[in-house]
CSV table of C-alpha atoms and ligand atoms in Angstrom, one decimal:
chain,number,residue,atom,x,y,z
F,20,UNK,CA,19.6,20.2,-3.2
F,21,UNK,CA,18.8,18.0,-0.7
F,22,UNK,CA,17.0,19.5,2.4
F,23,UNK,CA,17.9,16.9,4.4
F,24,UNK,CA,14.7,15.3,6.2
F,25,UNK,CA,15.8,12.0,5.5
F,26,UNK,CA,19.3,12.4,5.3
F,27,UNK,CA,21.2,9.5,6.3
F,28,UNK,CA,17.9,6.9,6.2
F,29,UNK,CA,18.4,4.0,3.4
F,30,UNK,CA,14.3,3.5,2.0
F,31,UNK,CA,14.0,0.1,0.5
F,32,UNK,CA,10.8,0.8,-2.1
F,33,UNK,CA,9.1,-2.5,-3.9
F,34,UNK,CA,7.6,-1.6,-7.5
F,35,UNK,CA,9.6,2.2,-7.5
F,36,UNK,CA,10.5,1.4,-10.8
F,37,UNK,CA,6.8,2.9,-12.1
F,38,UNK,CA,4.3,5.7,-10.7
F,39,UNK,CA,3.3,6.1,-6.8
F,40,UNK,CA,7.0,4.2,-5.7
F,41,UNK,CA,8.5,6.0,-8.7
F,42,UNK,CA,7.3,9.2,-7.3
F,43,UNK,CA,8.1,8.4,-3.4
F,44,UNK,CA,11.6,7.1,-4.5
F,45,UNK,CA,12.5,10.4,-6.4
F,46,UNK,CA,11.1,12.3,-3.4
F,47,UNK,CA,12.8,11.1,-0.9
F,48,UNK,CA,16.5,10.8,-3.0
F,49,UNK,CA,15.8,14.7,-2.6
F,50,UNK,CA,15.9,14.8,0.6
F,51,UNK,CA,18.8,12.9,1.5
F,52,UNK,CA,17.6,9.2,1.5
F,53,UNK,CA,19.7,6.5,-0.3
F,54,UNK,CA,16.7,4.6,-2.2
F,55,UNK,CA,16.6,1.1,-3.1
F,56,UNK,CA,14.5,1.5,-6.3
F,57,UNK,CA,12.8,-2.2,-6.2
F,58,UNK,CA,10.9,-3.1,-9.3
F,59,UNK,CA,10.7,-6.1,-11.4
F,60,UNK,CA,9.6,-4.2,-14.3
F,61,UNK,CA,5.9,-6.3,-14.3
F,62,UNK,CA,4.5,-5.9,-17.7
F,63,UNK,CA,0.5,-5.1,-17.0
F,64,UNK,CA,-1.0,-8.4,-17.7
F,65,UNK,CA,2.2,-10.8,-17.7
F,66,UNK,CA,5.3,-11.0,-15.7
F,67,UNK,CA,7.5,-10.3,-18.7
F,68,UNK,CA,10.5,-8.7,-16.7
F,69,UNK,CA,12.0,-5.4,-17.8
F,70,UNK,CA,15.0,-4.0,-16.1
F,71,UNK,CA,14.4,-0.6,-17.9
F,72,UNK,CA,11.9,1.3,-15.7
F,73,UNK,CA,14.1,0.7,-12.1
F,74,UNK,CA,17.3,1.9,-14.0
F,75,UNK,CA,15.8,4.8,-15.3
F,76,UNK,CA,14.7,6.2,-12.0
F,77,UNK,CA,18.1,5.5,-10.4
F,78,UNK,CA,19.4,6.8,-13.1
F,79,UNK,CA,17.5,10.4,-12.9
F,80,UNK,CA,17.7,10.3,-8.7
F,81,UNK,CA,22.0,10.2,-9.6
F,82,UNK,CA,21.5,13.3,-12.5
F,83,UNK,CA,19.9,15.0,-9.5
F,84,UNK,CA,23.0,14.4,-7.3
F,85,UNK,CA,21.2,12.3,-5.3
F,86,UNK,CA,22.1,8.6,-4.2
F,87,UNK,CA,20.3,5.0,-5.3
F,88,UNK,CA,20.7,1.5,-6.6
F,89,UNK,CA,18.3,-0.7,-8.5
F,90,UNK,CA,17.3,-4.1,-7.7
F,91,UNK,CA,15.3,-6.1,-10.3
F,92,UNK,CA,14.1,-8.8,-7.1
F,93,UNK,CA,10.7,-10.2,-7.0
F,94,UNK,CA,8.4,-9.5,-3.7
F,95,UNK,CA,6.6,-12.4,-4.2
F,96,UNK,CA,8.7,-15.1,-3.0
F,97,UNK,CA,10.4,-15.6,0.3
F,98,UNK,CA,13.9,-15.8,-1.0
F,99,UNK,CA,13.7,-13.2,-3.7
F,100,UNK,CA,12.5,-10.8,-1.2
F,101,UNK,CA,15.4,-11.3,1.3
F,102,UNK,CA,17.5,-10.9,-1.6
F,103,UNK,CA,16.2,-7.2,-1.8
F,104,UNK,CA,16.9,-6.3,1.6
F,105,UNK,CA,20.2,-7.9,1.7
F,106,UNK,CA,21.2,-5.4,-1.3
F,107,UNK,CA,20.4,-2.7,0.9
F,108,UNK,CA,22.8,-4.4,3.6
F,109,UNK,CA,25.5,-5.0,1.4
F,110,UNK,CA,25.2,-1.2,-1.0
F,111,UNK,CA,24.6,0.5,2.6
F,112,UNK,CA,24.8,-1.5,5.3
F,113,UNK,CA,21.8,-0.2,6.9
F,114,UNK,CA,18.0,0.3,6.1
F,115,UNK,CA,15.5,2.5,8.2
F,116,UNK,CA,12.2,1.7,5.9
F,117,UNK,CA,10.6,-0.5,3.9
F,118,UNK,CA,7.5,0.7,1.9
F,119,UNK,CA,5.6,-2.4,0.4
F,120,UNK,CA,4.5,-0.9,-2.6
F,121,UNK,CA,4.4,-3.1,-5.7
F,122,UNK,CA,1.7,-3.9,-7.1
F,123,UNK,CA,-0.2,-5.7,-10.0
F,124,UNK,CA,-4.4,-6.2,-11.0
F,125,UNK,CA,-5.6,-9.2,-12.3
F,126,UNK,CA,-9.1,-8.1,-12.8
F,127,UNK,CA,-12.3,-10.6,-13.3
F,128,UNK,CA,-15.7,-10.7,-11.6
F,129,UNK,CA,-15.4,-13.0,-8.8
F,130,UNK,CA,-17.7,-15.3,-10.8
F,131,UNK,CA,-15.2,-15.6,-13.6
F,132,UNK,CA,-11.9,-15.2,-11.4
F,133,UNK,CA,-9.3,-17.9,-11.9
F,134,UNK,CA,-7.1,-19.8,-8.7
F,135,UNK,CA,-4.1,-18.5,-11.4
F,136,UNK,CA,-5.4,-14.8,-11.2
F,137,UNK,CA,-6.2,-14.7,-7.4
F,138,UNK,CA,-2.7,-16.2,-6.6
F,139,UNK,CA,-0.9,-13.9,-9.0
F,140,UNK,CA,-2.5,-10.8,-6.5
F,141,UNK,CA,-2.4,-12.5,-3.4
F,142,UNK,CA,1.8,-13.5,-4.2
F,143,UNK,CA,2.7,-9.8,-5.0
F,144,UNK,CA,0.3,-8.1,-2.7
F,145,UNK,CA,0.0,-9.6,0.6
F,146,UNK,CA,2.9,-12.2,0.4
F,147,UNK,CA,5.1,-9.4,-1.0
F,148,UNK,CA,4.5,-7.6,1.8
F,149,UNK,CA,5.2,-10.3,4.3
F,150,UNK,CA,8.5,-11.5,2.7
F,151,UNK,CA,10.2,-7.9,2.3
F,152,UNK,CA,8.9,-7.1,5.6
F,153,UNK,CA,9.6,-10.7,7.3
F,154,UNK,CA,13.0,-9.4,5.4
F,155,UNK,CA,13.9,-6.2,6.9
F,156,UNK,CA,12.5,-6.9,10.5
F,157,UNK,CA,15.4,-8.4,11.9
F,158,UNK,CA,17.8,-5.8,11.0
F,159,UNK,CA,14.9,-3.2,12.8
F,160,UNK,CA,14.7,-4.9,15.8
F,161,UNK,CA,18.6,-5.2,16.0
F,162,UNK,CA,18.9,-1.3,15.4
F,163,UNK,CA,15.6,-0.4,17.8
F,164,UNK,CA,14.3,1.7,15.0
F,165,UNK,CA,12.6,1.4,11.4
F,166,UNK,CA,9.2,2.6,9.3
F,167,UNK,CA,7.2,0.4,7.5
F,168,UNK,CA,4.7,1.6,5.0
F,169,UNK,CA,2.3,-0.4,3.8
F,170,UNK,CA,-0.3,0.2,0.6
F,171,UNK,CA,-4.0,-0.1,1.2
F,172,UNK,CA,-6.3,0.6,-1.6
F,173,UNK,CA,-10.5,2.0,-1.2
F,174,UNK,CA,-11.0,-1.1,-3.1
F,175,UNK,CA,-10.5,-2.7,-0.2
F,176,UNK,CA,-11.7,-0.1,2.7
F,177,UNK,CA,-15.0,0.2,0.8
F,178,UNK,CA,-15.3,-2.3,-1.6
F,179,UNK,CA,-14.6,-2.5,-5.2
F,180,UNK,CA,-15.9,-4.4,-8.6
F,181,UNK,CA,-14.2,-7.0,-10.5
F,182,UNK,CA,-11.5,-6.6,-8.2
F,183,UNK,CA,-11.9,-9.7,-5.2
F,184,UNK,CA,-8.4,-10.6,-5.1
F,185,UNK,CA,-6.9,-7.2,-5.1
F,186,UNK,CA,-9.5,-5.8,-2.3
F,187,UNK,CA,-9.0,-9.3,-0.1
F,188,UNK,CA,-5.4,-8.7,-0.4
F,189,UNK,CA,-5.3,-5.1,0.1
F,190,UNK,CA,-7.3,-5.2,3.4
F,191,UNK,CA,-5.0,-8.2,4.8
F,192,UNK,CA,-2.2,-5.0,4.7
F,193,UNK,CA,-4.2,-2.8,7.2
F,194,UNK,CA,-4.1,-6.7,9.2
F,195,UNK,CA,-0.5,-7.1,8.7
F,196,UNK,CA,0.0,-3.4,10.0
F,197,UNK,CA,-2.3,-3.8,12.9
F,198,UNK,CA,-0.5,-6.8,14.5
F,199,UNK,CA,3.5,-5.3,13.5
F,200,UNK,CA,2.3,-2.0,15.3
F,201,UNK,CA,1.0,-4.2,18.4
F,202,UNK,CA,4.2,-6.5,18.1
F,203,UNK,CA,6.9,-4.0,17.3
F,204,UNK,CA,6.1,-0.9,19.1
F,205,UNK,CA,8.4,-1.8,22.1
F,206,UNK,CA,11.4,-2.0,19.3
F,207,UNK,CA,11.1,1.1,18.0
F,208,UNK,CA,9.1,0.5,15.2
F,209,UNK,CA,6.8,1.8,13.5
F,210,UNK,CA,4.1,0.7,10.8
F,211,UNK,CA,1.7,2.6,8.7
F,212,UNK,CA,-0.6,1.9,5.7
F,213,UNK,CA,-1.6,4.2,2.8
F,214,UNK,CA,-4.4,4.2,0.7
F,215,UNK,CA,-3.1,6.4,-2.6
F,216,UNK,CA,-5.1,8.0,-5.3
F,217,UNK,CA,-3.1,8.9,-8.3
F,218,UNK,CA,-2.8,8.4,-11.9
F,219,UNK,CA,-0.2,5.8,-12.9
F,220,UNK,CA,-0.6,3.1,-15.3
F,221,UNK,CA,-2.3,0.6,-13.2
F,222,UNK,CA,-5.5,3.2,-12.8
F,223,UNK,CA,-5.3,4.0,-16.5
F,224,UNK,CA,-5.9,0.4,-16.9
F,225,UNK,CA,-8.7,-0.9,-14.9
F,226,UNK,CA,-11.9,-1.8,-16.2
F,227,UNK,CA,-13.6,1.2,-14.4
F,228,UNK,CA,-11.5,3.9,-16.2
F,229,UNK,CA,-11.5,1.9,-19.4
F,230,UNK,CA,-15.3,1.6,-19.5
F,231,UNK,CA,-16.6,4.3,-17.6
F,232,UNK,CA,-16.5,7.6,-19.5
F,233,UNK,CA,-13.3,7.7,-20.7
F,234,UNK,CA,-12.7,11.3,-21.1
F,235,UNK,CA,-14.6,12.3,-17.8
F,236,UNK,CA,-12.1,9.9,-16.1
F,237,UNK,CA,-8.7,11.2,-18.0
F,238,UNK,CA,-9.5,13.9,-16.5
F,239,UNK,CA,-10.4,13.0,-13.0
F,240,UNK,CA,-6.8,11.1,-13.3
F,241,UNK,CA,-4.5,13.9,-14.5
F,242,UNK,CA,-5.8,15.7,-11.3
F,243,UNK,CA,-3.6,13.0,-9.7
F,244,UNK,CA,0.0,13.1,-10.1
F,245,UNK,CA,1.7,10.0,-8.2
F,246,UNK,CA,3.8,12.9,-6.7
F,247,UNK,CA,0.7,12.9,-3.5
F,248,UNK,CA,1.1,9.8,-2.3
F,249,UNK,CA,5.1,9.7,-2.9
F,250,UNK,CA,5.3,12.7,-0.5
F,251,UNK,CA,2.9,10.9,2.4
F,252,UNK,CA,5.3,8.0,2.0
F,253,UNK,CA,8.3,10.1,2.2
F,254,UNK,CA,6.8,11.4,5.5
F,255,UNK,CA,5.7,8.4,6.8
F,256,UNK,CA,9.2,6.7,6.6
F,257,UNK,CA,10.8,10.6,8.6
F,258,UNK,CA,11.5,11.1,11.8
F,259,UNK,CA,8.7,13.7,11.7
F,260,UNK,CA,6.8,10.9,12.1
F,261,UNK,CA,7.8,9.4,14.8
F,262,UNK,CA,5.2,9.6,16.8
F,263,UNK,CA,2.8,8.1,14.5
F,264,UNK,CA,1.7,4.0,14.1
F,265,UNK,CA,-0.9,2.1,13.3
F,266,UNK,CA,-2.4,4.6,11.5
F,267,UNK,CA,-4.5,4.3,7.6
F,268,UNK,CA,-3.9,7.3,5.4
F,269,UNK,CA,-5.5,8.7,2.4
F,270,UNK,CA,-3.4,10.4,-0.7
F,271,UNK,CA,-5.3,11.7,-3.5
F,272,UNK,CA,-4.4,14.7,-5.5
F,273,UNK,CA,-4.5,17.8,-2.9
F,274,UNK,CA,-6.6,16.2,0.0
F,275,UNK,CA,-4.8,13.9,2.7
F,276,UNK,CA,-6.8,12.0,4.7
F,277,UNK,CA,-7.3,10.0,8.2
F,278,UNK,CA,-9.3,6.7,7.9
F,279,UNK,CA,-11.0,5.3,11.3
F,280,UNK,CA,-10.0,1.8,12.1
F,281,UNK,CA,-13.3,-0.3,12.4
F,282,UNK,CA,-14.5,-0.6,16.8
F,283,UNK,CA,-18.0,-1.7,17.6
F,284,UNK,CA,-20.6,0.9,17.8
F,285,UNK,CA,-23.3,-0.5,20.1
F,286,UNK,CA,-23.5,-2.9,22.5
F,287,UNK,CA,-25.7,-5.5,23.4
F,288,UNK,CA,-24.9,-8.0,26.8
F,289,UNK,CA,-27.9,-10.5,27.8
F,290,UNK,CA,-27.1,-13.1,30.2
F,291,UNK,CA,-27.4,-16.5,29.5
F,292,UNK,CA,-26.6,-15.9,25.8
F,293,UNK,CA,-27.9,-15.5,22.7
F,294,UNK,CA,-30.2,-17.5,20.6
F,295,UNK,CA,-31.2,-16.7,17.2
F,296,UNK,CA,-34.6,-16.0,18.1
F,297,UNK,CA,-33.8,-13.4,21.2
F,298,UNK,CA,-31.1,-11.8,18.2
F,299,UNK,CA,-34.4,-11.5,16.0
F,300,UNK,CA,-36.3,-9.9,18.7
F,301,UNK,CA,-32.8,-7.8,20.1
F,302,UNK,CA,-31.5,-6.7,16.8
F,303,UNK,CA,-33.7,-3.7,15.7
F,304,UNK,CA,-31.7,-1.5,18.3
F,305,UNK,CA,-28.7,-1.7,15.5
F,306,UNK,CA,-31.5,-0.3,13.2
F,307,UNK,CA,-29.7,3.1,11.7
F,308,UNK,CA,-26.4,2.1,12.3
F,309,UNK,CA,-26.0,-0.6,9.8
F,310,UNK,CA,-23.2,0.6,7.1
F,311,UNK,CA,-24.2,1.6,3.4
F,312,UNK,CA,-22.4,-0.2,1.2
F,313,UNK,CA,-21.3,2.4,-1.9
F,314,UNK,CA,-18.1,3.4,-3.3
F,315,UNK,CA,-16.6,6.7,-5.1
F,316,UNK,CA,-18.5,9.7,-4.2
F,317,UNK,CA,-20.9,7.6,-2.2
F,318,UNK,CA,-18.3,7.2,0.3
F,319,UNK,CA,-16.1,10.5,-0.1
F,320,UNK,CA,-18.5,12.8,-1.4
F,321,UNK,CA,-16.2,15.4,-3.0
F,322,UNK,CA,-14.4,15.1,-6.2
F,323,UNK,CA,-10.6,16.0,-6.7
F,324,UNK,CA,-10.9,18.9,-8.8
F,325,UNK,CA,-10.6,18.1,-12.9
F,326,UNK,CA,-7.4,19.2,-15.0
F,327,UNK,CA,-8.6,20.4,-18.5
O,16,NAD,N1,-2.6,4.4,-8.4
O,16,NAD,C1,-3.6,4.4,-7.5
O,16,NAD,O1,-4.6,5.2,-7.6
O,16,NAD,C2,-3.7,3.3,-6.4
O,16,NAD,C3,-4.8,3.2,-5.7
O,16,NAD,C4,-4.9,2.3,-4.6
O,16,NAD,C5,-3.7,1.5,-4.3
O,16,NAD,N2,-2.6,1.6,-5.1
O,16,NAD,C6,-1.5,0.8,-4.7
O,16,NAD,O2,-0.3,1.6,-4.8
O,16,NAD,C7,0.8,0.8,-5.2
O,16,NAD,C8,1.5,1.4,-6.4
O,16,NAD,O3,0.6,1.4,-7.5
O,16,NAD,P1,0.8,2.2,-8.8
O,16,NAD,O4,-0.5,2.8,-9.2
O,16,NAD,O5,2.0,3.1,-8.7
O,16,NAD,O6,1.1,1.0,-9.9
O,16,NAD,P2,2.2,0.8,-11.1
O,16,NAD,O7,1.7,-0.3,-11.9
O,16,NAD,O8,2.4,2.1,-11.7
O,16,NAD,O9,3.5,0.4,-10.3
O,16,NAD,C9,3.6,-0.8,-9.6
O,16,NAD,C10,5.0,-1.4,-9.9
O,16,NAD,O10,5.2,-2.6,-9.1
O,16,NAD,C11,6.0,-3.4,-9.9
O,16,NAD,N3,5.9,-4.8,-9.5
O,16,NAD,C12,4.9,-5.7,-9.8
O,16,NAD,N4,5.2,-6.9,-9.3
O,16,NAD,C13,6.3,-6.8,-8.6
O,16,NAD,C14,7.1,-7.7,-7.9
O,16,NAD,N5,6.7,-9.0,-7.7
O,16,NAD,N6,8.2,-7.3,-7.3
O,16,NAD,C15,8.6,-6.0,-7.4
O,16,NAD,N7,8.0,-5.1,-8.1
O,16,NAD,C16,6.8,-5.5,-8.7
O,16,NAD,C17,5.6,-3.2,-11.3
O,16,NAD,O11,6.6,-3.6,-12.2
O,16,NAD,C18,5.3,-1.7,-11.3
O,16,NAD,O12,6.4,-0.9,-11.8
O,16,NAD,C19,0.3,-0.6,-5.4
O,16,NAD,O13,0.4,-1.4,-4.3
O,16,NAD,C20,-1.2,-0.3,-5.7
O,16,NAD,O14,-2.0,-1.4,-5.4
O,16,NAD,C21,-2.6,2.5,-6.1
């Protein structure tokens, strides 16, 4: 069954155990990759650890003749993290990609937002990413080859509310991608971020689908099987991808997309410097270009189309 495009690659995927990873892990099993399904099994407001959810999706990747192993290893700590990788090592004795998936909310208006909830974010999300990536690096460079994928959100690219710690932490991965693309190019590897769309049980549970028209937004949601992003991930770790780094992707529903990476758009030189009165008087020629800050259809102005 397998049709082979990532036949012989071993695909570490953190938090596989549940929707978008789920979804890539399953994907890519199909097509030859032996997945290491990652996933503490986070419950959505605790860390109450559950082995269930990474079993079962090894367990239906096997049924489906194809080949993985679960690891129940935390991201978020240094140690934990290598611990991941090194199963990959020791089950396979390779790995080709890493895709830093898992993922957790902690949501609270930044007015209200606890040191407790903003670590909790920051450990899984950005740290997570450094430590299975720190983790896996040395075994790329050593082979002159690997993929990393890393997970952006549009709460981050555009802004979000009630969500400060997850946006901060989701734009530190297009940071983290940025510098491994300009570092490990001349190894061989490659590094690419994602920003998904798709209906799992962290959307289902934030404040903005709770609150804001339920039924209009169950909808929007079931447009979105995690399926979307799982296949751009799938590709991103190929070698039909090769050719491709540095690069931020949308996934949502049907419509892929290409996000710029932020360059200046005007410039200004005046010799001798600038004070802030000659920037008061200079400034007016950015008139027009200054960014609108919205979010949803004020900054992708279609809508997926609705499931009834
Ligand atoms: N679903 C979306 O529309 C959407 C949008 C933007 C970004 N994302 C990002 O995509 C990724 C996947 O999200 P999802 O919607 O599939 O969420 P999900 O909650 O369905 O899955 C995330 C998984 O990560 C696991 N996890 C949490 N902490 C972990 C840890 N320390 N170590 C290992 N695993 C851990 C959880 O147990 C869970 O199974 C996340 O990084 C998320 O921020 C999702």
């Amino acid at each position: 069954m397998a049709d082979g495009m990532l036949e012989g690659k071993v695909i570490v995927i953190s938090g596989s155990g549940r929707g978008i990873g789920r979804a890539g892990a399953i994907i890519m099993a199909a097509r030859g990759a032996k997945v290491i399904v990652n996933d503490v099994g986070a419950g959505l407001h605790d860390q109450n650890l559950d082995q269930l959810p990474a079993q079962e999706v090894v367990d239906l990747i096997r049924k489906a003749g194809g080949t993985a192993i679960a690891n129940y290893d935390s991201v978020a700590t240094w140690d934990s993290a290598h611990k991941i990788v090194q199963c990959a090592m020791d089950t396979y004795g390779r790995i080709d990609g890493v895709v830093n998936n898992a993922g957790i909310l902690r949501e609270r208006m930044f007015y209200n937002m606890s040191e407790a909830e903003w670590d909790d974010v920051m450990q899984v999300h950005l740290y997570g990413s450094f430590n299975l990536s720190r983790a896996a690096v040395p075994q790329f460079r050593k082979q002159e080859s690997g993929a990393f994928v890393f997970m952006t959100s549009t709460a981050g690219l555009f802004g979000s509310i009630g969500q400060c710690n997850y946006s901060s932490a989701k734009m530190g991965m297009i940071g983290l991608s940025n510098v491994l693309t300009l570092e490990l190019k001349r190894y061989g590897i490659r590094s690419n971020v994602l920003a998904p769309g798709a209906s799992t049980r962290m959307t289902q549970s934030t404040a903005a689908n709770l609150h804001g028209g339920e039924e209009a937004n169950r909808k929007r949601l079931a447009a979105l099987p995690p399926e979307s992003p799982g296949a751009m991930m799938a590709f991103l770790v190929s070698d039909a991808a090769k050719d491709i780094y540095g690069q931020i992707f949308g996934a949502r529903g049907s419509d892929m997309m290409l996000f710029n990476h932020p360059r200046p758009l005007r410039y200004l030189h005046r010799d001798g410097g600038w004070s802030p009165e000659s920037l008061a008087e200079a400034l007016p020629a950015f008139d027009g270009l200054y960014t609108k800050m919205a979010r949803g259809k004020g900054v992708i102005p279609w809508d997926p189309p609705t499931i009834e």
